[in-house]
Amino acid sequence: MSNIREVAKKAGVGIATVSRYLNDTGYVSDEVKVKIKKAIDESNYKPNALARAIFTKNSKTIGLMVPNISNPFFNQMASIIEEYASNKGYHILLCNTDDNEEKERKYLDVLQSHRVAGIIVSRSQCKEVYKNIEIPIVSFENHISDQIITISSDNYQGGKIALDHLYEKGCRKILHIRGPQSFEATELRFKGFVDEAKEKKIEIDYIEFESDFQVKMLRENIDDIKNIRKYDGIFVFNDIAAAIIMKFLKKIGVKIPQEIQIIGFDNSFICELLHPSLTTINQPIQELGKTTIDILIDLINGENIPIKDYLMETKLIKRETTFI
Ligand code: XLF
């Protein structure tokens, strides 16, 4: 395989011109573009990401830290981010941390050694490490530091909407399946749900899941949700956990929504695949993905972006697990 020097020689231009063409960092005439493209094709040149990073200081690669790739919301989000990034000429290096601190730390080393141009972090288990990384960073859902922008759905408002909906549909004995307490987003959902219940002067019970979805949960029995039949409405912290609860309720013969109404959170693609289809709170995933990429690339390009929370609206998506 040849290198950038050979391509430049073949095209009869300088290395900087080839670099400008490859990285889209400055003017190259149409005539020269054709020559360079021909030279690249003929010499089977594959630009070396690392070398380009050193040469241009922008590897056009973004490290995407995903906390749980088995969760449909995050695989949907990863593919949206990949698409937006690609439209802007960037590649994604996907790192699945599994909410595990050691994995996250290792991936951070890998991303830095590959000189990624920027990092998207989500549900970090080692926030302090990011403070010393001199690469543009955007955080999804979790607050890392006051120097790093956070983008998230309005989880607190989403929790309130969930309670309002169950209440409006007649539920008075309500259970909340809460996410792990280390998840900032699901704690806000929980808080919104509880605050709204207080306003409506009803009490709610809650139990906690210890982790986000793992495939092994499909094989495990969750027979330990005591007295679940006494509830008439359940709000679950995300859609995939709601799917697990639905499986359990069906197994013990509970009719949804006739006996227990259910509402999830995310509006991931599984809502439509479930039977009955899952009522949920929408996280505007396209808007979240686009905003994350737009802001990160602006940061990479040295633009001055206000450091604040970028909060996206949540709303109810009514389906079959709650009454019409
Ligand atoms: O981190 C939260 C918990 O799970 C995230 O937004 C999700 O709802 C995705 O399913």
CSV table of C-alpha atoms and ligand atoms in Angstrom, one decimal:
chain,number,residue,atom,x,y,z
A,1,MET,CA,0.0,0.0,0.0
A,2,SER,CA,1.4,3.4,-0.8
A,3,ASN,CA,1.5,6.5,1.3
A,4,ILE,CA,0.5,10.2,1.1
A,5,ARG,CA,3.8,11.2,-0.4
A,6,GLU,CA,3.4,8.9,-3.3
A,7,VAL,CA,-0.2,10.0,-3.9
A,8,ALA,CA,1.0,13.6,-3.9
A,9,LYS,CA,3.8,12.8,-6.4
A,10,LYS,CA,1.4,10.9,-8.7
A,11,ALA,CA,-1.1,13.8,-8.6
A,12,GLY,CA,1.7,16.4,-9.2
A,13,VAL,CA,0.7,18.3,-6.0
A,14,GLY,CA,2.2,18.9,-2.6
A,15,ILE,CA,1.4,16.7,0.5
A,16,ALA,CA,-0.4,19.6,2.2
A,17,THR,CA,-2.8,19.8,-0.8
A,18,VAL,CA,-3.6,16.0,-0.5
A,19,SER,CA,-4.1,16.5,3.2
A,20,ARG,CA,-6.4,19.5,2.6
A,21,TYR,CA,-8.4,17.3,0.2
A,22,LEU,CA,-8.6,14.3,2.5
A,23,ASN,CA,-9.5,16.4,5.6
A,24,ASP,CA,-11.6,19.0,3.8
A,25,THR,CA,-9.6,21.7,5.7
A,26,GLY,CA,-9.1,24.2,2.9
A,27,TYR,CA,-9.5,25.2,-0.8
A,28,VAL,CA,-8.6,22.6,-3.5
A,29,SER,CA,-9.6,23.3,-7.1
A,30,ASP,CA,-12.0,20.9,-8.8
A,31,GLU,CA,-9.3,20.1,-11.3
A,32,VAL,CA,-6.8,19.1,-8.6
A,33,LYS,CA,-9.5,17.2,-6.7
A,34,VAL,CA,-10.0,14.9,-9.8
A,35,LYS,CA,-6.2,14.4,-10.1
A,36,ILE,CA,-5.9,13.5,-6.4
A,37,LYS,CA,-8.8,11.1,-6.5
A,38,LYS,CA,-7.4,9.4,-9.5
A,39,ALA,CA,-4.0,9.1,-7.8
A,40,ILE,CA,-5.6,7.6,-4.7
A,41,ASP,CA,-7.6,5.1,-6.7
A,42,GLU,CA,-4.6,4.0,-8.8
A,43,SER,CA,-2.2,3.6,-5.8
A,44,ASN,CA,-4.8,1.9,-3.5
A,45,TYR,CA,-3.9,4.4,-0.8
A,46,LYS,CA,-5.7,3.9,2.5
A,47,PRO,CA,-5.2,7.0,4.7
A,48,ASN,CA,-3.7,6.1,8.0
A,49,ALA,CA,-6.0,7.6,10.6
A,50,LEU,CA,-3.2,8.0,13.1
A,51,ALA,CA,-0.8,9.6,10.7
A,52,ARG,CA,-3.5,12.0,9.5
A,53,ALA,CA,-4.2,12.9,13.1
A,54,ILE,CA,-0.6,13.9,13.7
A,55,PHE,CA,-0.5,15.7,10.4
A,56,THR,CA,-3.7,17.7,10.6
A,57,LYS,CA,-4.4,17.6,14.4
A,58,ASN,CA,-7.9,16.3,13.6
A,59,SER,CA,-8.3,12.5,13.2
A,60,LYS,CA,-12.0,13.0,12.2
A,61,THR,CA,-12.7,10.2,14.7
A,62,ILE,CA,-15.0,10.4,17.6
A,63,GLY,CA,-14.9,8.0,20.5
A,64,LEU,CA,-18.4,7.0,21.6
A,65,MET,CA,-18.7,5.5,25.1
A,66,VAL,CA,-21.9,3.6,25.3
A,67,PRO,CA,-22.9,2.2,28.8
A,68,ASN,CA,-24.8,-0.8,27.6
A,69,ILE,CA,-24.9,-1.8,24.0
A,70,SER,CA,-27.5,-4.6,24.8
A,71,ASN,CA,-30.0,-2.0,25.6
A,72,PRO,CA,-32.1,-1.2,22.5
A,73,PHE,CA,-32.1,2.6,23.3
A,74,PHE,CA,-28.3,2.7,23.2
A,75,ASN,CA,-27.9,0.7,20.0
A,76,GLN,CA,-30.5,2.9,18.4
A,77,MET,CA,-28.6,6.0,19.7
A,78,ALA,CA,-25.2,4.7,18.5
A,79,SER,CA,-26.5,4.2,15.0
A,80,ILE,CA,-28.0,7.7,14.9
A,81,ILE,CA,-24.8,9.2,16.2
A,82,GLU,CA,-22.8,7.2,13.6
A,83,GLU,CA,-25.0,8.5,10.8
A,84,TYR,CA,-24.9,12.2,11.8
A,85,ALA,CA,-21.1,12.0,12.4
A,86,SER,CA,-20.6,10.3,9.1
A,87,ASN,CA,-22.6,13.1,7.3
A,88,LYS,CA,-20.1,15.5,8.8
A,89,GLY,CA,-17.1,13.5,7.7
A,90,TYR,CA,-16.4,11.8,11.1
A,91,HIS,CA,-16.0,8.2,12.0
A,92,ILE,CA,-17.1,6.6,15.3
A,93,LEU,CA,-15.0,4.3,17.5
A,94,LEU,CA,-17.6,2.5,19.6
A,95,CYS,CA,-16.7,1.6,23.2
A,96,ASN,CA,-19.2,-0.5,25.2
A,97,THR,CA,-18.3,0.1,28.8
A,98,ASP,CA,-21.1,-2.1,30.4
A,99,ASP,CA,-21.3,0.5,33.2
A,100,ASN,CA,-17.9,-0.9,34.3
A,101,GLU,CA,-15.3,1.5,35.6
A,102,GLU,CA,-12.3,-0.6,34.6
A,103,LYS,CA,-13.6,-1.0,31.0
A,104,GLU,CA,-14.3,2.7,30.8
A,105,ARG,CA,-10.8,3.6,32.0
A,106,LYS,CA,-9.2,1.2,29.5
A,107,TYR,CA,-11.2,2.6,26.6
A,108,LEU,CA,-10.2,6.1,27.6
A,109,ASP,CA,-6.6,5.1,27.2
A,110,VAL,CA,-7.3,3.5,23.8
A,111,LEU,CA,-9.2,6.6,22.5
A,112,GLN,CA,-6.4,8.9,23.5
A,113,SER,CA,-3.7,6.7,22.0
A,114,HIS,CA,-5.8,6.8,18.8
A,115,ARG,CA,-5.8,10.5,19.0
A,116,VAL,CA,-9.6,10.8,18.6
A,117,ALA,CA,-10.8,14.3,17.9
A,118,GLY,CA,-13.5,14.2,20.5
A,119,ILE,CA,-15.3,11.9,23.0
A,120,ILE,CA,-19.0,11.4,23.8
A,121,VAL,CA,-19.3,9.9,27.3
A,122,SER,CA,-22.4,8.4,28.8
A,123,ARG,CA,-23.2,7.2,32.3
A,124,SER,CA,-19.6,7.5,33.4
A,125,GLN,CA,-18.3,5.5,36.3
A,126,CYS,CA,-15.1,7.5,36.6
A,127,LYS,CA,-16.0,11.1,36.2
A,128,GLU,CA,-12.8,12.5,37.7
A,129,VAL,CA,-10.7,11.1,34.9
A,130,TYR,CA,-12.3,13.3,32.3
A,131,LYS,CA,-11.1,16.5,33.9
A,132,ASN,CA,-7.6,15.8,32.8
A,133,ILE,CA,-8.3,14.9,29.2
A,134,GLU,CA,-7.4,17.6,26.8
A,135,ILE,CA,-9.8,16.5,24.0
A,136,PRO,CA,-13.3,18.0,23.4
A,137,ILE,CA,-15.9,16.0,25.4
A,138,VAL,CA,-19.7,16.1,25.5
A,139,SER,CA,-21.6,14.1,28.1
A,140,PHE,CA,-24.9,12.4,27.6
A,141,GLU,CA,-27.2,12.3,30.7
A,142,ASN,CA,-24.5,12.5,33.4
A,143,HIS,CA,-22.9,15.7,34.7
A,144,ILE,CA,-19.1,15.2,34.6
A,145,SER,CA,-17.8,18.6,35.6
A,146,ASP,CA,-18.7,22.3,35.2
A,147,GLN,CA,-16.4,22.4,32.2
A,148,ILE,CA,-18.2,19.7,30.2
A,149,ILE,CA,-21.5,20.2,28.4
A,150,THR,CA,-24.3,17.8,29.3
A,151,ILE,CA,-27.0,16.8,26.9
A,152,SER,CA,-30.1,14.9,28.0
A,153,SER,CA,-33.8,14.4,27.9
A,154,ASP,CA,-35.9,16.2,30.5
A,155,ASN,CA,-36.0,13.1,32.7
A,156,TYR,CA,-37.6,14.9,35.7
A,157,GLN,CA,-40.5,16.2,33.5
A,158,GLY,CA,-40.8,12.7,31.9
A,159,GLY,CA,-41.3,11.2,35.4
A,160,LYS,CA,-44.1,13.7,36.1
A,161,ILE,CA,-45.8,12.9,32.8
A,162,ALA,CA,-45.7,9.2,33.6
A,163,LEU,CA,-47.4,9.7,36.9
A,164,ASP,CA,-50.1,12.0,35.4
A,165,HIS,CA,-50.9,9.4,32.7
A,166,LEU,CA,-51.3,6.5,35.1
A,167,TYR,CA,-53.4,8.7,37.4
A,168,GLU,CA,-55.6,10.0,34.6
A,169,LYS,CA,-56.2,6.3,33.5
A,170,GLY,CA,-57.5,5.5,37.0
A,171,CYS,CA,-54.5,4.0,38.7
A,172,ARG,CA,-54.3,4.6,42.5
A,173,LYS,CA,-52.1,1.7,43.6
A,174,ILE,CA,-48.9,2.5,41.8
A,175,LEU,CA,-45.5,0.8,41.8
A,176,HIS,CA,-42.3,2.4,40.4
A,177,ILE,CA,-39.5,0.1,39.2
A,178,ARG,CA,-36.5,2.4,39.8
A,179,GLY,CA,-33.2,2.3,38.0
A,180,PRO,CA,-29.9,1.8,39.8
A,181,GLN,CA,-29.2,4.8,42.0
A,182,SER,CA,-26.0,5.6,40.3
A,183,PHE,CA,-27.9,6.5,37.1
A,184,GLU,CA,-28.5,10.3,37.1
A,185,ALA,CA,-31.2,10.1,34.5
A,186,THR,CA,-33.4,7.5,36.1
A,187,GLU,CA,-33.0,9.1,39.5
A,188,LEU,CA,-34.5,12.3,38.0
A,189,ARG,CA,-37.4,10.2,36.5
A,190,PHE,CA,-38.0,8.8,40.0
A,191,LYS,CA,-37.9,12.2,41.6
A,192,GLY,CA,-40.4,13.7,39.0
A,193,PHE,CA,-42.7,10.7,39.5
A,194,VAL,CA,-42.6,11.0,43.3
A,195,ASP,CA,-43.1,14.8,43.3
A,196,GLU,CA,-46.1,14.5,41.0
A,197,ALA,CA,-47.6,11.7,43.2
A,198,LYS,CA,-47.3,14.0,46.2
A,199,GLU,CA,-49.1,16.8,44.3
A,200,LYS,CA,-51.9,14.3,43.5
A,201,LYS,CA,-51.8,13.2,47.2
A,202,ILE,CA,-51.2,9.5,46.4
A,203,GLU,CA,-48.6,7.3,47.8
A,204,ILE,CA,-46.4,5.1,45.6
A,205,ASP,CA,-44.2,2.1,46.3
A,206,TYR,CA,-41.0,1.5,44.6
A,207,ILE,CA,-38.4,-1.2,44.1
A,208,GLU,CA,-35.0,-0.9,42.5
A,209,PHE,CA,-33.2,-2.7,39.7
A,210,GLU,CA,-29.5,-3.2,40.4
A,211,SER,CA,-28.4,-2.8,36.8
A,212,ASP,CA,-29.5,-1.9,33.3
A,213,PHE,CA,-30.6,-4.8,31.1
A,214,GLN,CA,-28.3,-7.7,30.6
A,215,VAL,CA,-29.1,-10.6,28.3
A,216,LYS,CA,-28.8,-13.1,31.2
A,217,MET,CA,-31.9,-11.5,32.7
A,218,LEU,CA,-33.9,-13.3,30.0
A,219,ARG,CA,-33.0,-16.6,31.6
A,220,GLU,CA,-33.5,-15.4,35.2
A,221,ASN,CA,-36.8,-15.5,37.0
A,222,ILE,CA,-37.8,-12.4,38.8
A,223,ASP,CA,-40.3,-14.1,41.1
A,224,ASP,CA,-39.3,-11.8,44.0
A,225,ILE,CA,-41.5,-8.8,43.2
A,226,LYS,CA,-43.7,-9.5,46.2
A,227,ASN,CA,-47.4,-8.7,46.0
A,228,ILE,CA,-47.2,-7.3,42.5
A,229,ARG,CA,-50.9,-8.2,41.9
A,230,LYS,CA,-51.9,-5.5,44.4
A,231,TYR,CA,-50.9,-2.8,42.0
A,232,ASP,CA,-53.0,-1.4,39.2
A,233,GLY,CA,-50.2,0.7,37.5
A,234,ILE,CA,-46.4,0.3,37.1
A,235,PHE,CA,-43.9,2.9,35.8
A,236,VAL,CA,-40.7,1.2,34.8
A,237,PHE,CA,-37.4,3.2,34.5
A,238,ASN,CA,-36.8,2.2,30.8
A,239,ASP,CA,-38.4,0.3,28.0
A,240,ILE,CA,-36.3,-2.8,28.1
A,241,ALA,CA,-36.8,-3.2,31.9
A,242,ALA,CA,-40.6,-2.7,31.2
A,243,ALA,CA,-40.4,-5.6,28.7
A,244,ILE,CA,-38.9,-7.8,31.4
A,245,ILE,CA,-41.7,-6.9,33.8
A,246,MET,CA,-44.3,-7.6,31.1
A,247,LYS,CA,-42.8,-11.0,30.6
A,248,PHE,CA,-43.1,-11.7,34.3
A,249,LEU,CA,-46.7,-10.5,34.6
A,250,LYS,CA,-47.7,-12.6,31.6
A,251,LYS,CA,-46.1,-15.6,33.2
A,252,ILE,CA,-48.1,-15.3,36.4
A,253,GLY,CA,-51.3,-14.7,34.4
A,254,VAL,CA,-51.8,-10.9,34.9
A,255,LYS,CA,-53.7,-9.2,32.1
A,256,ILE,CA,-52.1,-6.0,30.7
A,257,PRO,CA,-53.7,-3.4,30.8
A,258,GLN,CA,-57.0,-4.8,32.2
A,259,GLU,CA,-55.4,-5.7,35.6
A,260,ILE,CA,-52.2,-3.7,35.6
A,261,GLN,CA,-51.3,-0.8,33.3
A,262,ILE,CA,-47.7,-0.2,32.4
A,263,ILE,CA,-45.6,2.7,31.2
A,264,GLY,CA,-41.9,2.6,30.2
A,265,PHE,CA,-39.4,5.3,29.3
A,266,ASP,CA,-37.4,5.8,26.1
A,267,ASN,CA,-39.7,5.1,23.1
A,268,SER,CA,-37.1,2.7,21.7
A,269,PHE,CA,-38.0,0.5,18.8
A,270,ILE,CA,-39.0,-2.5,21.1
A,271,CYS,CA,-42.2,-0.7,22.2
A,272,GLU,CA,-43.9,-1.5,18.9
A,273,LEU,CA,-42.6,-5.1,19.0
A,274,LEU,CA,-44.1,-5.9,22.4
A,275,HIS,CA,-47.6,-7.3,22.8
A,276,PRO,CA,-49.5,-5.3,23.9
A,277,SER,CA,-47.4,-2.5,22.5
A,278,LEU,CA,-45.8,-0.4,25.3
A,279,THR,CA,-47.0,3.1,26.3
A,280,THR,CA,-43.9,5.1,27.1
A,281,ILE,CA,-42.2,8.5,27.5
A,282,ASN,CA,-40.3,9.6,24.4
A,283,GLN,CA,-36.7,10.6,24.6
A,284,PRO,CA,-36.2,12.6,21.3
A,285,ILE,CA,-33.4,10.3,20.2
A,286,GLN,CA,-32.8,12.0,16.8
A,287,GLU,CA,-32.5,15.4,18.3
A,288,LEU,CA,-30.3,14.1,21.1
A,289,GLY,CA,-28.0,12.4,18.6
A,290,LYS,CA,-27.8,15.4,16.3
A,291,THR,CA,-27.3,18.0,19.1
A,292,THR,CA,-24.5,15.8,20.6
A,293,ILE,CA,-22.7,15.6,17.3
A,294,ASP,CA,-23.2,19.3,16.3
A,295,ILE,CA,-21.9,20.5,19.7
A,296,LEU,CA,-18.9,18.1,19.7
A,297,ILE,CA,-17.8,19.0,16.2
A,298,ASP,CA,-18.2,22.8,17.0
A,299,LEU,CA,-15.9,22.2,20.0
A,300,ILE,CA,-13.5,20.3,17.9
A,301,ASN,CA,-13.4,23.2,15.5
A,302,GLY,CA,-12.5,25.5,18.4
A,303,GLU,CA,-15.8,27.3,18.5
A,304,ASN,CA,-17.0,28.9,21.7
A,305,ILE,CA,-20.1,27.0,22.9
A,306,PRO,CA,-21.8,28.0,26.1
A,307,ILE,CA,-21.2,25.4,28.8
A,308,LYS,CA,-24.7,24.6,30.1
A,309,ASP,CA,-27.3,21.8,30.2
A,310,TYR,CA,-28.9,21.1,26.8
A,311,LEU,CA,-32.3,19.7,27.9
A,312,MET,CA,-34.6,18.0,25.3
A,313,GLU,CA,-38.4,17.8,25.8
A,314,THR,CA,-40.0,14.5,26.8
A,315,LYS,CA,-43.5,13.5,25.9
A,316,LEU,CA,-46.0,10.7,26.3
A,317,ILE,CA,-46.4,8.1,23.6
A,318,LYS,CA,-49.7,6.3,24.2
A,319,ARG,CA,-49.9,2.7,23.2
A,320,GLU,CA,-51.7,-0.5,24.4
A,321,THR,CA,-50.3,-1.1,27.9
A,322,THR,CA,-52.5,1.7,29.3
A,323,PHE,CA,-56.2,2.3,28.8
A,324,ILE,CA,-57.5,4.2,25.8
B,1,XLF,O1,-29.5,5.9,31.4
B,1,XLF,C1,-30.9,5.8,31.2
B,1,XLF,C2,-31.4,4.5,31.7
B,1,XLF,O2,-31.8,3.7,30.6
B,1,XLF,C3,-31.2,5.7,29.7
B,1,XLF,O3,-31.7,6.9,29.2
B,1,XLF,C4,-32.1,4.6,29.5
B,1,XLF,O4,-33.5,5.0,29.7
B,1,XLF,C5,-32.0,3.9,28.2
B,1,XLF,O5,-32.8,2.8,28.2
